[in-house]
Coordinates of C-alpha atoms in Angstrom, one line a residue:
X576 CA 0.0 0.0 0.0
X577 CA 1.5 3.7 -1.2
X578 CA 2.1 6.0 1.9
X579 CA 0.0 8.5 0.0
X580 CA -3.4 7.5 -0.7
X581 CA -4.7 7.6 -4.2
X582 CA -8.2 8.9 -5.5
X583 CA -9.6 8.3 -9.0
X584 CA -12.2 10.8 -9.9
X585 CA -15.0 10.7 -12.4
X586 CA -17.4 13.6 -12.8
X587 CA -17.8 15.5 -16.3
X588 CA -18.8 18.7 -14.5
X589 CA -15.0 20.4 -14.7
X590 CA -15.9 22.8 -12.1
X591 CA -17.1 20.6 -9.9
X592 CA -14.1 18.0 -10.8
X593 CA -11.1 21.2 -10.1
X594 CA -13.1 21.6 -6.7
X595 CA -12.8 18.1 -5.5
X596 CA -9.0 17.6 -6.8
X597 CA -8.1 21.2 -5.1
X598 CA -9.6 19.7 -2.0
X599 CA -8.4 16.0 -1.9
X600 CA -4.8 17.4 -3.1
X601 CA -4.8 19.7 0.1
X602 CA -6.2 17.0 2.2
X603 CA -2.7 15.1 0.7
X604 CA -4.7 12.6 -1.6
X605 CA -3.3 11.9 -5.2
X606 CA -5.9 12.4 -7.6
X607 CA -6.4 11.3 -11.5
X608 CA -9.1 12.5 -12.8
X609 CA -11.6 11.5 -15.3
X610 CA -14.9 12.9 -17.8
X611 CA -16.6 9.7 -18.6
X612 CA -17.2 6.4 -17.6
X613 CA -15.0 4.6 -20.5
X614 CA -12.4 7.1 -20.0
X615 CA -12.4 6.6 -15.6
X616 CA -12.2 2.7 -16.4
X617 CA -9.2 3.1 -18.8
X618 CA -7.5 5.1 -15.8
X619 CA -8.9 2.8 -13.1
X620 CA -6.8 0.4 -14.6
X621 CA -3.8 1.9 -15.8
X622 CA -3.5 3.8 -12.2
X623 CA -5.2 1.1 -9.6
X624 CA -6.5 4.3 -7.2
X625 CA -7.5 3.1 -3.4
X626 CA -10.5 4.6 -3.8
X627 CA -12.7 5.6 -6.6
X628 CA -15.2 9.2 -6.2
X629 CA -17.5 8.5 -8.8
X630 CA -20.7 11.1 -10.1
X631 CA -23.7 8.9 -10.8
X632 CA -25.0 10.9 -14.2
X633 CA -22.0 10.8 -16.9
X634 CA -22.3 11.3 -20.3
X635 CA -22.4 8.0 -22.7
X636 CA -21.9 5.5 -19.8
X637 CA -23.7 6.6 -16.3
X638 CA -22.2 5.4 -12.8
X639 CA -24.3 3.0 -11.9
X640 CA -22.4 0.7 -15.0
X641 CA -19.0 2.3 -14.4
X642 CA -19.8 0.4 -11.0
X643 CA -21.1 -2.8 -11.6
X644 CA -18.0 -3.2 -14.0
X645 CA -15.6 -2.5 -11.7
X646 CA -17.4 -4.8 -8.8
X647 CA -17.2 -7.2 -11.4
X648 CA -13.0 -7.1 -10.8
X649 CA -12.2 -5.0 -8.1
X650 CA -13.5 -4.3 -4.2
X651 CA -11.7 -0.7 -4.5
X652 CA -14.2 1.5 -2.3
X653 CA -16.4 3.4 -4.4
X654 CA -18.3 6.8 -3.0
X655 CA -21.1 8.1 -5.2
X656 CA -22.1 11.1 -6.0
X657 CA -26.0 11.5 -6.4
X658 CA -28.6 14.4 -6.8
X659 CA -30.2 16.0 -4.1
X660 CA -33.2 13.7 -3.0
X661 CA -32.9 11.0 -5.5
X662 CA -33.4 8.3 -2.8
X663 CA -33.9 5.4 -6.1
X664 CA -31.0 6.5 -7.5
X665 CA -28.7 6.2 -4.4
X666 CA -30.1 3.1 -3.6
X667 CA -29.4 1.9 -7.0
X668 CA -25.8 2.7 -6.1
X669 CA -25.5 0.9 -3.4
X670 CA -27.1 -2.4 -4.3
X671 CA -24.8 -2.2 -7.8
X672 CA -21.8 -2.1 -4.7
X673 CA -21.0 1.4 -4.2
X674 CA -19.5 1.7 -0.5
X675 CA -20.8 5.6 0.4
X676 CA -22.9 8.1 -1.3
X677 CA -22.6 12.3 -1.0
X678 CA -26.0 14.3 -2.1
X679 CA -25.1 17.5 -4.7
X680 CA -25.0 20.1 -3.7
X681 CA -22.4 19.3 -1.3
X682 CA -19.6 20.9 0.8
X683 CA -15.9 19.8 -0.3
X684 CA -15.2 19.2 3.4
X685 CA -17.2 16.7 3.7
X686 CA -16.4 14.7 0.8
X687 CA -13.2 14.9 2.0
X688 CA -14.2 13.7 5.3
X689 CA -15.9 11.2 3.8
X690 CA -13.2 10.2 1.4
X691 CA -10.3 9.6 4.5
X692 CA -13.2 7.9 6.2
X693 CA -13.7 5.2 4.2
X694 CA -9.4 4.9 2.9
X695 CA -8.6 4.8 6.5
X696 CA -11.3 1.9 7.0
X697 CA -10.2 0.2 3.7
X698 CA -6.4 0.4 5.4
X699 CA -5.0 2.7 2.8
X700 CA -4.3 5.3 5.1
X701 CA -2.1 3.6 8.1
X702 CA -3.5 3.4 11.5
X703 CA -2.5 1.1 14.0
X704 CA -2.5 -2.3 13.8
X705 CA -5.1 -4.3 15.7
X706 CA -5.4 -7.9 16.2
X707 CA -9.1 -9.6 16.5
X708 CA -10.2 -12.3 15.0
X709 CA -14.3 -13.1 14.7
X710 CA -15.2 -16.5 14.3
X711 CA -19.1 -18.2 14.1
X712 CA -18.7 -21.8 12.9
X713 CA -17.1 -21.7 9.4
X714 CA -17.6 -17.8 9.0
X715 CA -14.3 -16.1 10.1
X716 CA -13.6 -12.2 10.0
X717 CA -10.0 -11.5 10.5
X718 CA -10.1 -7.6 11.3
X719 CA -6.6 -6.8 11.5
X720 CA -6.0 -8.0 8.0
X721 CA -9.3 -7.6 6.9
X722 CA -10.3 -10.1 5.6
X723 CA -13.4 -12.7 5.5
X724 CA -13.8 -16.2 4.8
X725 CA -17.1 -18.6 4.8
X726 CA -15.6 -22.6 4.3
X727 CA -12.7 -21.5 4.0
X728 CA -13.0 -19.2 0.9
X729 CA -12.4 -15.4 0.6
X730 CA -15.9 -13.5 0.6
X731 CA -16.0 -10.7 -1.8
X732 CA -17.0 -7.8 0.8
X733 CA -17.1 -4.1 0.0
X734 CA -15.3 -2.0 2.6
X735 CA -18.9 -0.9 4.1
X736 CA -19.9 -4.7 4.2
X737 CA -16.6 -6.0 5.9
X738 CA -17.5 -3.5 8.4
X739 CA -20.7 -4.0 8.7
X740 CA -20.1 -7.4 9.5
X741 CA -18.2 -7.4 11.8
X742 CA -19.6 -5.0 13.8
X743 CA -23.0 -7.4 14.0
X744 CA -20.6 -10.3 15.0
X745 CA -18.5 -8.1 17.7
X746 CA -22.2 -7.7 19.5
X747 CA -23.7 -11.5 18.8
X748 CA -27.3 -11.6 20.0
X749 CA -27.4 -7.3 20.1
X750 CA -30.7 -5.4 18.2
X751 CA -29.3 -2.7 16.1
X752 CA -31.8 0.2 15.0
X753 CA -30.7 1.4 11.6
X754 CA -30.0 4.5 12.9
X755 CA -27.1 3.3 15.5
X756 CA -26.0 1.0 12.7
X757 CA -25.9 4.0 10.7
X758 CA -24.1 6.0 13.3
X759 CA -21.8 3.4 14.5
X760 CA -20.3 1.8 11.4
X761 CA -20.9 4.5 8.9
X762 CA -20.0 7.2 10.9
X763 CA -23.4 9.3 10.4
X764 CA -25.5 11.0 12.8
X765 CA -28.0 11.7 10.1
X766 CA -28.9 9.9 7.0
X767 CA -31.0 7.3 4.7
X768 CA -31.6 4.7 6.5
X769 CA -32.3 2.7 3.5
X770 CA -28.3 2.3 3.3
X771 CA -28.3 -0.4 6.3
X772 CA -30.6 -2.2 4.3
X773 CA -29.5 -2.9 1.1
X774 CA -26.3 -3.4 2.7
X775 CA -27.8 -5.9 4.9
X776 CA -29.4 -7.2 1.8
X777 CA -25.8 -7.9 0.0
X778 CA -24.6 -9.6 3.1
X779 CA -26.5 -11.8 3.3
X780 CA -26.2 -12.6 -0.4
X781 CA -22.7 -13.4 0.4
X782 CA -22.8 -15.3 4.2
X783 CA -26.2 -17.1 4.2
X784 CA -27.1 -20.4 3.2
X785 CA -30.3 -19.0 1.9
X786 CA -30.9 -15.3 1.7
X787 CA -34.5 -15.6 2.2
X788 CA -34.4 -17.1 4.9
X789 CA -31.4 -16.1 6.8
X790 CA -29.6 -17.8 10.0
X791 CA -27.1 -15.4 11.0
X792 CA -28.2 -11.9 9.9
X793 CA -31.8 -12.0 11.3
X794 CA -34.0 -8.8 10.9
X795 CA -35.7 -8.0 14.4
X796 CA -39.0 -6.5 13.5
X797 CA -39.6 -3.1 14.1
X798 CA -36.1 -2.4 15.3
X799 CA -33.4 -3.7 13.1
X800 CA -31.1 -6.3 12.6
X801 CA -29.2 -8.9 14.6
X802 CA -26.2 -11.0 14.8
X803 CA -27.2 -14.6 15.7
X804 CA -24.4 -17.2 15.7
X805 CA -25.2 -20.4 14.3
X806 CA -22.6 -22.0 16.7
X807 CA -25.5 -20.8 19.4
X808 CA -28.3 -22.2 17.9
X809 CA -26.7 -25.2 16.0
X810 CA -28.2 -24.2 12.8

Protein backbone atom coordinates (compact mmCIF):
# COMPACT_ATOMS: atom_id res chain seq x y z
CA UNK A 1 0.00 0.00 0.00
CA UNK A 2 1.48 3.68 -1.17
CA UNK A 3 2.09 6.03 1.85
CA UNK A 4 0.04 8.50 -0.04
CA UNK A 5 -3.42 7.51 -0.75
CA UNK A 6 -4.70 7.58 -4.19
CA UNK A 7 -8.22 8.86 -5.48
CA UNK A 8 -9.60 8.35 -9.00
CA UNK A 9 -12.22 10.84 -9.95
CA UNK A 10 -14.99 10.69 -12.42
CA UNK A 11 -17.36 13.64 -12.80
CA UNK A 12 -17.78 15.53 -16.33
CA UNK A 13 -18.78 18.73 -14.53
CA UNK A 14 -15.00 20.36 -14.65
CA UNK A 15 -15.93 22.81 -12.10
CA UNK A 16 -17.07 20.57 -9.86
CA UNK A 17 -14.11 17.99 -10.75
CA UNK A 18 -11.07 21.16 -10.11
CA UNK A 19 -13.08 21.58 -6.71
CA UNK A 20 -12.79 18.07 -5.48
CA UNK A 21 -9.03 17.61 -6.85
CA UNK A 22 -8.14 21.20 -5.09
CA UNK A 23 -9.57 19.67 -1.96
CA UNK A 24 -8.38 16.04 -1.94
CA UNK A 25 -4.79 17.42 -3.09
CA UNK A 26 -4.76 19.69 0.06
CA UNK A 27 -6.16 16.97 2.19
CA UNK A 28 -2.69 15.10 0.67
CA UNK A 29 -4.69 12.61 -1.64
CA UNK A 30 -3.27 11.95 -5.17
CA UNK A 31 -5.87 12.39 -7.64
CA UNK A 32 -6.43 11.30 -11.55
CA UNK A 33 -9.08 12.51 -12.80
CA UNK A 34 -11.63 11.50 -15.35
CA UNK A 35 -14.89 12.91 -17.78
CA UNK A 36 -16.57 9.75 -18.61
CA UNK A 37 -17.18 6.37 -17.60
CA UNK A 38 -15.04 4.62 -20.50
CA UNK A 39 -12.36 7.11 -20.02
CA UNK A 40 -12.44 6.59 -15.58
CA UNK A 41 -12.17 2.74 -16.41
CA UNK A 42 -9.17 3.10 -18.79
CA UNK A 43 -7.52 5.07 -15.80
CA UNK A 44 -8.85 2.84 -13.15
CA UNK A 45 -6.82 0.36 -14.61
CA UNK A 46 -3.84 1.93 -15.83
CA UNK A 47 -3.53 3.79 -12.23
CA UNK A 48 -5.17 1.13 -9.59
CA UNK A 49 -6.45 4.26 -7.23
CA UNK A 50 -7.45 3.08 -3.37
CA UNK A 51 -10.52 4.63 -3.83
CA UNK A 52 -12.75 5.59 -6.64
CA UNK A 53 -15.21 9.20 -6.20
CA UNK A 54 -17.52 8.49 -8.81
CA UNK A 55 -20.73 11.11 -10.08
CA UNK A 56 -23.71 8.88 -10.85
CA UNK A 57 -25.01 10.93 -14.20
CA UNK A 58 -22.05 10.77 -16.92
CA UNK A 59 -22.33 11.26 -20.31
CA UNK A 60 -22.38 7.97 -22.74
CA UNK A 61 -21.91 5.51 -19.75
CA UNK A 62 -23.66 6.56 -16.26
CA UNK A 63 -22.22 5.43 -12.81
CA UNK A 64 -24.25 3.01 -11.89
CA UNK A 65 -22.44 0.68 -14.98
CA UNK A 66 -19.00 2.26 -14.36
CA UNK A 67 -19.77 0.35 -10.99
CA UNK A 68 -21.14 -2.80 -11.63
CA UNK A 69 -18.03 -3.25 -14.03
CA UNK A 70 -15.62 -2.51 -11.70
CA UNK A 71 -17.40 -4.76 -8.84
CA UNK A 72 -17.24 -7.20 -11.39
CA UNK A 73 -12.99 -7.11 -10.81
CA UNK A 74 -12.20 -5.01 -8.09
CA UNK A 75 -13.48 -4.34 -4.22
CA UNK A 76 -11.71 -0.74 -4.51
CA UNK A 77 -14.22 1.55 -2.26
CA UNK A 78 -16.42 3.38 -4.37
CA UNK A 79 -18.30 6.78 -3.00
CA UNK A 80 -21.05 8.05 -5.24
CA UNK A 81 -22.08 11.11 -5.99
CA UNK A 82 -26.04 11.53 -6.43
CA UNK A 83 -28.56 14.45 -6.81
CA UNK A 84 -30.17 15.97 -4.13
CA UNK A 85 -33.21 13.71 -3.00
CA UNK A 86 -32.85 11.04 -5.55
CA UNK A 87 -33.44 8.31 -2.84
CA UNK A 88 -33.89 5.42 -6.10
CA UNK A 89 -30.99 6.47 -7.48
CA UNK A 90 -28.70 6.21 -4.38
CA UNK A 91 -30.10 3.15 -3.62
CA UNK A 92 -29.42 1.88 -7.03
CA UNK A 93 -25.80 2.68 -6.10
CA UNK A 94 -25.50 0.89 -3.43
CA UNK A 95 -27.10 -2.35 -4.34
CA UNK A 96 -24.82 -2.21 -7.82
CA UNK A 97 -21.75 -2.09 -4.70
CA UNK A 98 -21.04 1.40 -4.23
CA UNK A 99 -19.49 1.72 -0.53
CA UNK A 100 -20.84 5.60 0.41
CA UNK A 101 -22.88 8.14 -1.32
CA UNK A 102 -22.58 12.31 -1.04
CA UNK A 103 -26.04 14.33 -2.06
CA UNK A 104 -25.13 17.52 -4.67
CA UNK A 105 -25.00 20.13 -3.67
CA UNK A 106 -22.37 19.30 -1.26
CA UNK A 107 -19.56 20.91 0.83
CA UNK A 108 -15.89 19.83 -0.29
CA UNK A 109 -15.16 19.24 3.44
CA UNK A 110 -17.20 16.66 3.66
CA UNK A 111 -16.36 14.67 0.76
CA UNK A 112 -13.24 14.85 2.05
CA UNK A 113 -14.16 13.71 5.28
CA UNK A 114 -15.86 11.16 3.85
CA UNK A 115 -13.18 10.24 1.43
CA UNK A 116 -10.31 9.61 4.55
CA UNK A 117 -13.18 7.87 6.24
CA UNK A 118 -13.67 5.15 4.15
CA UNK A 119 -9.37 4.89 2.92
CA UNK A 120 -8.63 4.78 6.52
CA UNK A 121 -11.31 1.93 7.02
CA UNK A 122 -10.25 0.17 3.72
CA UNK A 123 -6.38 0.38 5.36
CA UNK A 124 -5.02 2.71 2.81
CA UNK A 125 -4.29 5.32 5.11
CA UNK A 126 -2.11 3.56 8.09
CA UNK A 127 -3.50 3.36 11.54
CA UNK A 128 -2.46 1.13 13.95
CA UNK A 129 -2.46 -2.32 13.83
CA UNK A 130 -5.06 -4.35 15.74
CA UNK A 131 -5.43 -7.90 16.22
CA UNK A 132 -9.14 -9.59 16.49
CA UNK A 133 -10.19 -12.30 15.00
CA UNK A 134 -14.32 -13.08 14.70
CA UNK A 135 -15.21 -16.46 14.34
CA UNK A 136 -19.05 -18.22 14.10
CA UNK A 137 -18.66 -21.79 12.86
CA UNK A 138 -17.09 -21.68 9.44
CA UNK A 139 -17.58 -17.78 9.03
CA UNK A 140 -14.32 -16.10 10.07
CA UNK A 141 -13.62 -12.21 10.04
CA UNK A 142 -9.95 -11.51 10.51
CA UNK A 143 -10.11 -7.56 11.27
CA UNK A 144 -6.64 -6.83 11.55
CA UNK A 145 -5.96 -8.03 8.00
CA UNK A 146 -9.33 -7.63 6.87
CA UNK A 147 -10.29 -10.15 5.58
CA UNK A 148 -13.38 -12.70 5.53
CA UNK A 149 -13.84 -16.19 4.79
CA UNK A 150 -17.10 -18.57 4.79
CA UNK A 151 -15.64 -22.58 4.30
CA UNK A 152 -12.66 -21.55 3.98
CA UNK A 153 -13.00 -19.21 0.91
CA UNK A 154 -12.41 -15.41 0.63
CA UNK A 155 -15.85 -13.54 0.63
CA UNK A 156 -15.98 -10.69 -1.84
CA UNK A 157 -17.01 -7.78 0.81
CA UNK A 158 -17.05 -4.08 -0.04
CA UNK A 159 -15.28 -2.02 2.63
CA UNK A 160 -18.92 -0.86 4.14
CA UNK A 161 -19.88 -4.73 4.17
CA UNK A 162 -16.64 -5.99 5.85
CA UNK A 163 -17.46 -3.50 8.38
CA UNK A 164 -20.70 -4.05 8.73
CA UNK A 165 -20.11 -7.43 9.52
CA UNK A 166 -18.20 -7.41 11.76
CA UNK A 167 -19.57 -5.04 13.81
CA UNK A 168 -23.01 -7.39 14.00
CA UNK A 169 -20.64 -10.35 15.04
CA UNK A 170 -18.49 -8.07 17.74
CA UNK A 171 -22.22 -7.66 19.54
CA UNK A 172 -23.69 -11.51 18.83
CA UNK A 173 -27.30 -11.62 20.03
CA UNK A 174 -27.43 -7.31 20.15
CA UNK A 175 -30.69 -5.38 18.22
CA UNK A 176 -29.27 -2.72 16.14
CA UNK A 177 -31.78 0.25 14.96
CA UNK A 178 -30.66 1.43 11.58
CA UNK A 179 -30.00 4.47 12.94
CA UNK A 180 -27.14 3.26 15.55
CA UNK A 181 -26.04 1.05 12.74
CA UNK A 182 -25.88 3.97 10.67
CA UNK A 183 -24.06 6.01 13.28
CA UNK A 184 -21.81 3.40 14.55
CA UNK A 185 -20.33 1.78 11.37
CA UNK A 186 -20.87 4.51 8.91
CA UNK A 187 -20.04 7.19 10.91
CA UNK A 188 -23.36 9.34 10.37
CA UNK A 189 -25.46 10.98 12.85
CA UNK A 190 -28.02 11.67 10.12
CA UNK A 191 -28.86 9.93 7.00
CA UNK A 192 -31.01 7.32 4.67
CA UNK A 193 -31.56 4.67 6.49
CA UNK A 194 -32.30 2.66 3.49
CA UNK A 195 -28.34 2.29 3.32
CA UNK A 196 -28.32 -0.43 6.35
CA UNK A 197 -30.58 -2.16 4.28
CA UNK A 198 -29.50 -2.85 1.13
CA UNK A 199 -26.32 -3.45 2.72
CA UNK A 200 -27.84 -5.86 4.95
CA UNK A 201 -29.40 -7.24 1.78
CA UNK A 202 -25.84 -7.87 -0.03
CA UNK A 203 -24.59 -9.57 3.15
CA UNK A 204 -26.53 -11.81 3.32
CA UNK A 205 -26.21 -12.63 -0.41
CA UNK A 206 -22.70 -13.37 0.43
CA UNK A 207 -22.80 -15.26 4.16
CA UNK A 208 -26.22 -17.08 4.20
CA UNK A 209 -27.06 -20.43 3.18
CA UNK A 210 -30.26 -19.03 1.94
CA UNK A 211 -30.90 -15.25 1.73
CA UNK A 212 -34.55 -15.60 2.22
CA UNK A 213 -34.43 -17.11 4.88
CA UNK A 214 -31.40 -16.06 6.79
CA UNK A 215 -29.61 -17.75 10.03
CA UNK A 216 -27.07 -15.36 11.02
CA UNK A 217 -28.17 -11.88 9.89
CA UNK A 218 -31.79 -11.95 11.32
CA UNK A 219 -34.05 -8.79 10.90
CA UNK A 220 -35.66 -7.99 14.40
CA UNK A 221 -39.03 -6.49 13.51
CA UNK A 222 -39.57 -3.09 14.13
CA UNK A 223 -36.12 -2.37 15.34
CA UNK A 224 -33.44 -3.66 13.06
CA UNK A 225 -31.15 -6.26 12.63
CA UNK A 226 -29.18 -8.90 14.61
CA UNK A 227 -26.18 -10.99 14.79
CA UNK A 228 -27.16 -14.59 15.73
CA UNK A 229 -24.44 -17.18 15.66
CA UNK A 230 -25.24 -20.35 14.29
CA UNK A 231 -22.62 -21.98 16.69
CA UNK A 232 -25.47 -20.82 19.37
CA UNK A 233 -28.30 -22.18 17.94
CA UNK A 234 -26.68 -25.25 16.01
CA UNK A 235 -28.18 -24.18 12.76
Amino acid sequence: MAETPHVLVVDDDPTVSDVVRRYLEHAGITVTMAADGPTGLREFRRTGPDLVVLDLMLPGMDGIEVCRVLRSTSDVPVIMLTALGEEADRVLGLRVGADDYVAKPFSPRELVLRVQSVLRRAGAIRTPKVTEVLTDGDLVVDAGARVATLAGEPLPLTVREFDLLAHLMRHPGRAFRRGELLEEVWGWTFGDQSTVTVHVRRLREKVEADPADPRRIRTVWGVGYRFEPVEATGA
